[in-house]
Coordinates of C-alpha atoms in Angstrom, one line a residue:
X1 CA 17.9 45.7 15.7
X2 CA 14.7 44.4 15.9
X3 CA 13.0 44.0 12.2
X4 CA 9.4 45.7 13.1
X5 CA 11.2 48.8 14.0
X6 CA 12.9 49.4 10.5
X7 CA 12.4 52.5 9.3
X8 CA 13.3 52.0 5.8
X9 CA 10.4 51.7 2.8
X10 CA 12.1 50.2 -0.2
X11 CA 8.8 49.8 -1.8
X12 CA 7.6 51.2 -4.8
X13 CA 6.2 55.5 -4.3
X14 CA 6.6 54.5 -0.4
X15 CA 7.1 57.5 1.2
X16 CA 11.2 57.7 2.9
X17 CA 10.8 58.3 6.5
X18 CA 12.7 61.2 5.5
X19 CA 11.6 63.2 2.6
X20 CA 14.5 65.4 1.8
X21 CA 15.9 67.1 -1.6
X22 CA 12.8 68.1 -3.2
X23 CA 12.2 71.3 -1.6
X24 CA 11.9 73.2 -5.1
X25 CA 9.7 71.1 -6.3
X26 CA 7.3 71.7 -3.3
X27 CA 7.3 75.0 -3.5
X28 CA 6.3 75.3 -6.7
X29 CA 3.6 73.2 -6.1
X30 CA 2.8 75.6 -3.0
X31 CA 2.7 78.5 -5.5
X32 CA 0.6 77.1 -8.1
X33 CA -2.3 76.0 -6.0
X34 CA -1.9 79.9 -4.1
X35 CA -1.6 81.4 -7.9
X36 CA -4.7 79.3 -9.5
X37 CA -7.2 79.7 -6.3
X38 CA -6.1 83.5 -6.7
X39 CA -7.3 83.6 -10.3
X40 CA -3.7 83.9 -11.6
X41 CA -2.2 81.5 -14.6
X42 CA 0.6 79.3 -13.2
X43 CA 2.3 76.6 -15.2
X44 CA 1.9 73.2 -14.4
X45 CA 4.1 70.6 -13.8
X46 CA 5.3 67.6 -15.4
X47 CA 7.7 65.8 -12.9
X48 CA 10.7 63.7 -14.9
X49 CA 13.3 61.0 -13.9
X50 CA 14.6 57.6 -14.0
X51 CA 12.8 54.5 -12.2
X52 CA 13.2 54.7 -8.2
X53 CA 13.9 58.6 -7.9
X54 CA 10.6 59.2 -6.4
X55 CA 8.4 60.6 -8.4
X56 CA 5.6 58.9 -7.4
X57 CA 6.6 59.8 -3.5
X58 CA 6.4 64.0 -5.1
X59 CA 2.8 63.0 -6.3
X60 CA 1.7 61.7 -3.4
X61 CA 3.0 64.5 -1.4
X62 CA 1.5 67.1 -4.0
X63 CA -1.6 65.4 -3.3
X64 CA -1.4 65.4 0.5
X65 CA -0.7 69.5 0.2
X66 CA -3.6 69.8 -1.9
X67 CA -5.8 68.3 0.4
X68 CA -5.0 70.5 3.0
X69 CA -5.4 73.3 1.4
X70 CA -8.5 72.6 0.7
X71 CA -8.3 70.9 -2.9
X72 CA -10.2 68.1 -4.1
X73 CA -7.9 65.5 -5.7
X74 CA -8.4 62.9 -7.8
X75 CA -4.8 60.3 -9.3
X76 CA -4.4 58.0 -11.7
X77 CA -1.8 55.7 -12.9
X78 CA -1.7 55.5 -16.8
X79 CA -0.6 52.0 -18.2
X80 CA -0.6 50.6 -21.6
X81 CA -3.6 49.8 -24.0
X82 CA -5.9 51.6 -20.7
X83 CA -9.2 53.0 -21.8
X84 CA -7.9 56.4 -21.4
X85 CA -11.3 57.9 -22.3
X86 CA -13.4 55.7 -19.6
X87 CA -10.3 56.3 -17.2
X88 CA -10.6 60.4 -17.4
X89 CA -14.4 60.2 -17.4
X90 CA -14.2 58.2 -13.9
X91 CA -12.1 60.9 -12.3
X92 CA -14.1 63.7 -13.4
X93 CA -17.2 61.8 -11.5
X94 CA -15.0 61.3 -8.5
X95 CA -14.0 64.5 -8.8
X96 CA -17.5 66.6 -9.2
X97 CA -18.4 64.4 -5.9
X98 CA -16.0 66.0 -4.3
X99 CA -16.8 69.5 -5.5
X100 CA -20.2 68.7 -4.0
X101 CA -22.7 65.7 -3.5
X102 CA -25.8 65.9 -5.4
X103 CA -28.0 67.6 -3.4
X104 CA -26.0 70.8 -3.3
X105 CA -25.4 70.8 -6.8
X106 CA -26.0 74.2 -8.1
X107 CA -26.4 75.0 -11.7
X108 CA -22.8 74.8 -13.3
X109 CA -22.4 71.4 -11.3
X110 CA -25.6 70.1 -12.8
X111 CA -24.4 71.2 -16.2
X112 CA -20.8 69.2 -15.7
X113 CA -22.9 65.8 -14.6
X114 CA -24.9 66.7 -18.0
X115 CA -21.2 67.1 -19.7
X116 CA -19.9 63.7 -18.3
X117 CA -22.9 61.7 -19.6
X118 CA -22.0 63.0 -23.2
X119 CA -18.3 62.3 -22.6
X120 CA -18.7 58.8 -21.0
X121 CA -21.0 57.9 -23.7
X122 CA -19.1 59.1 -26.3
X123 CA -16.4 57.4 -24.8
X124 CA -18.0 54.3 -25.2
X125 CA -18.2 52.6 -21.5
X126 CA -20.8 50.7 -20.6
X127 CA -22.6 53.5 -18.5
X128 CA -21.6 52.7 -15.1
X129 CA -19.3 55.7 -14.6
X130 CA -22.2 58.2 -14.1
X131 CA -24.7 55.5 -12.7
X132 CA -27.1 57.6 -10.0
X133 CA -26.8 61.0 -11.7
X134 CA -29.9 60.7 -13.5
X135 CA -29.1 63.6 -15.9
X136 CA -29.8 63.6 -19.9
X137 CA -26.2 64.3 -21.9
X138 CA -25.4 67.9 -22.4
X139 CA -26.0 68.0 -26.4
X140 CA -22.9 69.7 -28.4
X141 CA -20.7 69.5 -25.8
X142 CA -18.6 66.4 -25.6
X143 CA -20.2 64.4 -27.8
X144 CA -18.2 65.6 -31.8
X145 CA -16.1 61.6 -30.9
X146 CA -12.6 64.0 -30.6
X147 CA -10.7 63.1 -27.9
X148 CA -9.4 66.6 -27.8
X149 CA -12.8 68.6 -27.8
X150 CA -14.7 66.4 -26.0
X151 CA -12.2 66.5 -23.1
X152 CA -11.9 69.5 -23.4
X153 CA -15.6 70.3 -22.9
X154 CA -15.5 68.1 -19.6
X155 CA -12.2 69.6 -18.3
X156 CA -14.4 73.3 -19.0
X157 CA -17.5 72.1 -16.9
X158 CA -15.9 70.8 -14.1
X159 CA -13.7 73.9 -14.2
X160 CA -16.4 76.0 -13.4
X161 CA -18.4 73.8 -11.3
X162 CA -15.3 73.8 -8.7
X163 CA -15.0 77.7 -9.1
X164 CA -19.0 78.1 -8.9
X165 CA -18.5 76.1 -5.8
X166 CA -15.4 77.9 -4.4
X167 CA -12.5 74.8 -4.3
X168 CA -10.1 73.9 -6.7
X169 CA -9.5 70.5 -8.4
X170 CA -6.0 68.7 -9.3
X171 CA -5.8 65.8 -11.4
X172 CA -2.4 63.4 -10.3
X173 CA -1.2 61.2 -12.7
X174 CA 1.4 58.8 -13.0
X175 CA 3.4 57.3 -16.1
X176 CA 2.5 59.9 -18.3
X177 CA 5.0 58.8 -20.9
X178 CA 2.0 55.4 -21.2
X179 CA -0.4 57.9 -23.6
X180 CA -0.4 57.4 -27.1
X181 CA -0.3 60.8 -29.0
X182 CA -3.8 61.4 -29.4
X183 CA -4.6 61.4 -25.5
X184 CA -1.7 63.1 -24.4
X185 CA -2.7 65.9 -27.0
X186 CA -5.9 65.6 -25.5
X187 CA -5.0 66.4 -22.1
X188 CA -2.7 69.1 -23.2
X189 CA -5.3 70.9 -24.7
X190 CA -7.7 70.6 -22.0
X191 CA -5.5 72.1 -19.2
X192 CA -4.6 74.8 -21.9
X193 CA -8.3 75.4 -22.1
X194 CA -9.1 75.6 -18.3
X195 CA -6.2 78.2 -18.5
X196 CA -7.6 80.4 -21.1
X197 CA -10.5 80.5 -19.0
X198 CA -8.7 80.7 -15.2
X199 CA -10.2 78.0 -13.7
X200 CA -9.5 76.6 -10.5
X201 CA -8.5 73.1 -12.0
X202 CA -4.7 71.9 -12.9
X203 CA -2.7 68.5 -14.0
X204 CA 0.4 67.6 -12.4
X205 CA 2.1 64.5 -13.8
X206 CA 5.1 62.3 -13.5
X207 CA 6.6 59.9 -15.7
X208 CA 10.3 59.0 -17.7
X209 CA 13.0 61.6 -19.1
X210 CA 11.2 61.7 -22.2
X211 CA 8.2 63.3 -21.3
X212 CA 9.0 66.9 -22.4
X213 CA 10.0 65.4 -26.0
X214 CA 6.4 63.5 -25.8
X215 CA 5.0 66.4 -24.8
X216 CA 6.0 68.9 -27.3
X217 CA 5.7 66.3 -30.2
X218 CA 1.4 66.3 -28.8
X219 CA 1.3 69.9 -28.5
X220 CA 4.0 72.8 -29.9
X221 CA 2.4 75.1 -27.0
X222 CA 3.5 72.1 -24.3
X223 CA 6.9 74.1 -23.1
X224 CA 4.7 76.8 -22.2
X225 CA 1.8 75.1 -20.0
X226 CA 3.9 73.1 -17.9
X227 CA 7.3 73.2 -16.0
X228 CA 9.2 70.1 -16.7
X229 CA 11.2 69.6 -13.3
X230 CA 14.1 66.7 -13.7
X231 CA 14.7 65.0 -10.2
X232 CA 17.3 62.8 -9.7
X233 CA 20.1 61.5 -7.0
X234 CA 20.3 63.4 -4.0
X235 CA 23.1 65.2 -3.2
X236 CA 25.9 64.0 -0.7
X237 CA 24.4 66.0 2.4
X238 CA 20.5 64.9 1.4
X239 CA 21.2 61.5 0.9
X240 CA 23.6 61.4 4.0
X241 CA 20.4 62.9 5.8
X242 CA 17.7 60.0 4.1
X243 CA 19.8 57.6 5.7
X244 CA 20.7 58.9 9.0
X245 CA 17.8 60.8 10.3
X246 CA 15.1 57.9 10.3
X247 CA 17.9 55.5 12.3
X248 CA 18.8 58.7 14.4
X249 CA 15.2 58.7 15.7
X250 CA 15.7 55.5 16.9
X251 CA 19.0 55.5 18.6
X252 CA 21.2 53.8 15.9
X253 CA 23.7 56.0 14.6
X254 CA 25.7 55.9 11.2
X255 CA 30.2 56.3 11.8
X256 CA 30.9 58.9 8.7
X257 CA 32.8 57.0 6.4
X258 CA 29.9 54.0 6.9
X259 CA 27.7 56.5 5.4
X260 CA 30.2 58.0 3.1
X261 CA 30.1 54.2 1.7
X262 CA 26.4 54.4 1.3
X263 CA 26.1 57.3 -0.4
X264 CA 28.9 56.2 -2.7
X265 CA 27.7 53.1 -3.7
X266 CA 24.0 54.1 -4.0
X267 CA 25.3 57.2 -6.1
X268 CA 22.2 59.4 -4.1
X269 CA 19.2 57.2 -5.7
X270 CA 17.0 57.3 -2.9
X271 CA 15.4 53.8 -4.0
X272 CA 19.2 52.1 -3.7
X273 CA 19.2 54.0 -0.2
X274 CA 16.2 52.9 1.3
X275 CA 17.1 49.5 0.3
X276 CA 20.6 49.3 2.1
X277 CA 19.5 51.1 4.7
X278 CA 16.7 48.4 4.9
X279 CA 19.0 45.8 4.9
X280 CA 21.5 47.3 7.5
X281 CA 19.1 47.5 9.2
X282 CA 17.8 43.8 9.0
X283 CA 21.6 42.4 9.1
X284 CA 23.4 44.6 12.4
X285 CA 22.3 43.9 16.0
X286 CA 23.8 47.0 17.7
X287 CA 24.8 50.7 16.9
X288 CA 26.6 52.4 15.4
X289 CA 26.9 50.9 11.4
X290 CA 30.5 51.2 11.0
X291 CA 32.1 50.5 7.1
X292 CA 32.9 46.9 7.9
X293 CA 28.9 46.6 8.3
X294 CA 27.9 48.5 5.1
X295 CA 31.2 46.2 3.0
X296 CA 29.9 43.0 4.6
X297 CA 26.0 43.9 3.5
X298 CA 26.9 45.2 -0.1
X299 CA 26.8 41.8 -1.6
X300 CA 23.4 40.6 0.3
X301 CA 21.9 44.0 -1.8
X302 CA 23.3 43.2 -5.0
X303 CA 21.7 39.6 -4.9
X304 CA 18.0 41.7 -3.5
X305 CA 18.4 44.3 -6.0
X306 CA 19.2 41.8 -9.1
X307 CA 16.4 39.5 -7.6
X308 CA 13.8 41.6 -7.8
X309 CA 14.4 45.4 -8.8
X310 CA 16.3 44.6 -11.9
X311 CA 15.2 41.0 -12.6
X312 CA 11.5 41.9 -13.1
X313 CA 12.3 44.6 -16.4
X314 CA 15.2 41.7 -17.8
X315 CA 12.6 39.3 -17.5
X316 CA 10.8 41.2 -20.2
X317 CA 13.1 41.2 -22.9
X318 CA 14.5 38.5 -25.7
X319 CA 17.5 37.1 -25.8
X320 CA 18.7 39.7 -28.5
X321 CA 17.6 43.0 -26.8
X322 CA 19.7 41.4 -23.5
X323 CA 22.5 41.7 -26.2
X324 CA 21.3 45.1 -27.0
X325 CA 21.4 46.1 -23.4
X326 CA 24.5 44.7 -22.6
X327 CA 26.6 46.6 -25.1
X328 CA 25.2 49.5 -23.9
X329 CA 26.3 48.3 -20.3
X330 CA 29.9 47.7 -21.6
X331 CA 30.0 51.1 -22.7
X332 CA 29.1 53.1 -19.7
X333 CA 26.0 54.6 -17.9
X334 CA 25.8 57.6 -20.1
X335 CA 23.8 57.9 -23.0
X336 CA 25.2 56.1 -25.8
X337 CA 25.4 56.3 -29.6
X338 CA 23.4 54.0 -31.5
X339 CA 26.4 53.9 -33.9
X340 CA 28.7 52.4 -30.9
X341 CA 26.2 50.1 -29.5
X342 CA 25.7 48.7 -33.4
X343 CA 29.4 48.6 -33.9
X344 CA 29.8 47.0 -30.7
X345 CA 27.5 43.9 -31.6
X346 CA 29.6 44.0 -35.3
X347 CA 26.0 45.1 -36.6
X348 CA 25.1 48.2 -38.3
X349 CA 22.3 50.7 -36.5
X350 CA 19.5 49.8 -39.4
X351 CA 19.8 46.5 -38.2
X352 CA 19.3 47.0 -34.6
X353 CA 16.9 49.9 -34.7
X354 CA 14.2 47.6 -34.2
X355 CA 15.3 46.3 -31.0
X356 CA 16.4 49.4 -30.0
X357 CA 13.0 50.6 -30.4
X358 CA 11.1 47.7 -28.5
X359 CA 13.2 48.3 -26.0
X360 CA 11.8 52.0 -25.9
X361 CA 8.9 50.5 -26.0
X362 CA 9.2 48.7 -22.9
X363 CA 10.0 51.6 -20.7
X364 CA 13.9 49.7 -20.2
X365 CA 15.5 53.1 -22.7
X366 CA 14.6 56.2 -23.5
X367 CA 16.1 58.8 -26.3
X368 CA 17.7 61.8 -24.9
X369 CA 18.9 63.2 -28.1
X370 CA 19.1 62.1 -31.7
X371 CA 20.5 58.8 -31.9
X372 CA 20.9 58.4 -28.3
X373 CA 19.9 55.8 -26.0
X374 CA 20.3 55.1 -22.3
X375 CA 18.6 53.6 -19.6
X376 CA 16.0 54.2 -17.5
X377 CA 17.1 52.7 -15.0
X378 CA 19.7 53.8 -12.5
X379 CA 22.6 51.5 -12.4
X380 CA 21.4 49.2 -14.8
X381 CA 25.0 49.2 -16.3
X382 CA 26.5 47.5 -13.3
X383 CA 23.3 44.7 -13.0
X384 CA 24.1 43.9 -16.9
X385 CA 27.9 43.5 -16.8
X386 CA 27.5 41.2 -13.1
X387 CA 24.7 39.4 -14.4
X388 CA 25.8 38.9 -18.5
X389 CA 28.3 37.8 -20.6
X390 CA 29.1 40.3 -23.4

């Protein structure tokens, strides 16, 4: 098959030819745009998974919804040691363009430009985020140096500027779990603000498993401001249908236990899927893929998937935390017991607790219960034992 025809996007958020699996979560996005613009409290959400499940491919669809409804949207991708405060104060100047361009401001829109002046200078930029508005600061209102009340004030104002000027606003952002405490209590507290008041104006996030502990350790209230939808493999019929449907369009058809194999082996990820489907793709020169194809490729997709999808997070870590994550590997995909990885290593958990914790740190585990670890990536199990010696 010709290689400019491929239909596959194993690249990171790419959008799969075919988006399929995530229905609920669309919906609910459907109904809390309808709810908000109808002056009605709806939770928000706060989309959670492992690396490659495509969350970033749900934000980018929420944001392509939101648009045509008629919803200004503004994203961001959160990464660590970012000037959070000069970050939040460029989207709400983006943002309160899009509600309207200067010169059909009306009053509560002239009051938010006043608001973002105190907030961006309080935030301690160099100015250039509300270059052009020509506005003095709003005094007392974003300007006390708390993250929490100043956003606050600023999430207010543009609240009302959007509802003064009859559209709704949604802020998309990505890797979530990246803010420290204080910013992620911050925005917490301003979206609980902007729902107090019913405003037009929402967050909907995305970021690792641990987000809902993060969240509720910012804010007690957390678990009752947002949803906290997990998405994870697809099931056997979705992820049959991600991988059949975009060849289908194009004449190349999938035997069923070739496509049993893929779904098998990929375990539903869709990142995993798009890749072999890329790379059947890339290796066959005629329909259908039979089994014999998809055996015959596996091995070419280990070697681009340890290459480049794994290799780049190993690449991060020391030689002892590749210890750390390899006893975890020889133990299993499942969340494991600090206790077993420790006594695996002939260590005690005191001792490794601070690798343990870096590697938290690095986004490579996360901690779904008390003295748990496991990985945030899928099939990470497998790339350790192929790739390292216990």
């Amino acid at each position: 098959m010709r290689a400019q025809d491929n239909p596959y996007t194993p690249n990171a958020g790419a959008r799969p030819p075919a988006l399929v699996g995530r229905g609920e979560e669309l919906e609910a996005f459907h109904v809390l745009l309808a709810r908000l613009l109808r002056g009605h409290t709806e939770q928000s959400m706060l989309i959670t998974g492992l690396r490659g499940v495509g969350k970033t491919v749900l934000l980018t669809k929420f944001e392509e919804m939101a648009r045509e409804a008629g919803w200004i949207t503004v994203e961001a991708e959160i990464t660590k040691n970012s000037d959070f405060g000069g970050r939040m104060a460029n989207l709400a100047r983006r943002a309160l363009l899009q509600v309207a361009p200067k010169a059909r401001w009306k009053g509560r829109a002239t009051r938010a430009a006043a608001v973002l002046r105190s907030f961006q200078l309080t935030a301690g930029s160099d100015g250039s985020v509300t270059a052009g508005f020509e506005v003095e600061p709003a005094e007392g209102l974003a300007d006390s140096g708390r993250l929490d009340e100043d956003l606050t004030d600023l999430f207010v104002a543009l609240g009302e500027a959007a509802e003064e000027h009859g559209v709704g606003v949604v802020f998309l952002i990505d890797e979530v779990q990246y803010l420290d405490l204080v910013e992620f209590e911050a925005l917490i507290a301003a979206i609980h603000k902007t729902v107090q008041r019913q405003l037009p104006i929402t967050l909907v996030g995305a970021g690792l498993p641990q987000l809902p502990r993060l969240a509720g350790e910012a804010k007690s209230y957390a678990e009752r401001l947002f949803k906290f939808p997990r998405i994870g493999r697809l099931s056997e019929t979705s992820a049959g249908q991600a991988l059949a449907e975009p060849a289908a369009r194009l004449g190349v058809a999938f035997e069923e236990d070739a496509l049993a194999a893929v779904v098998s082996y990929t375990e539903g990820y869709p990142y995993f899927l798009q890749e072999y489907g890329s790379m059947l793709w890339s290796s066959m020169s005629e329909s259908p893929v039979t089994a014999d194809d998809v055996a015959a490729a596996q091995a070419a997709i280990e070697a681009k998937l340890d290459g480049g999808f794994f290799r780049v997070r190993i690449e991060r870590t020391s030689e002892l935390e590749q210890h750390y994550l390899r006893a975890m590997a020889e133990l299993g995909p499942e969340p494991q017991r600090t206790k077993d990885v420790a006594a695996l290593l002939d260590r005690t958990s005191e001792q490794l607790g601070p690798i343990r914790s870096r590697l938290i740190d690095k986004g490579l585990l996360y901690t779904p219960g008390r003295g748990l670890a496991a990985f945030t990536v899928p099939q990470f199990d497998r790339f350790m034992r192929r790739t390292y010696a216990l």
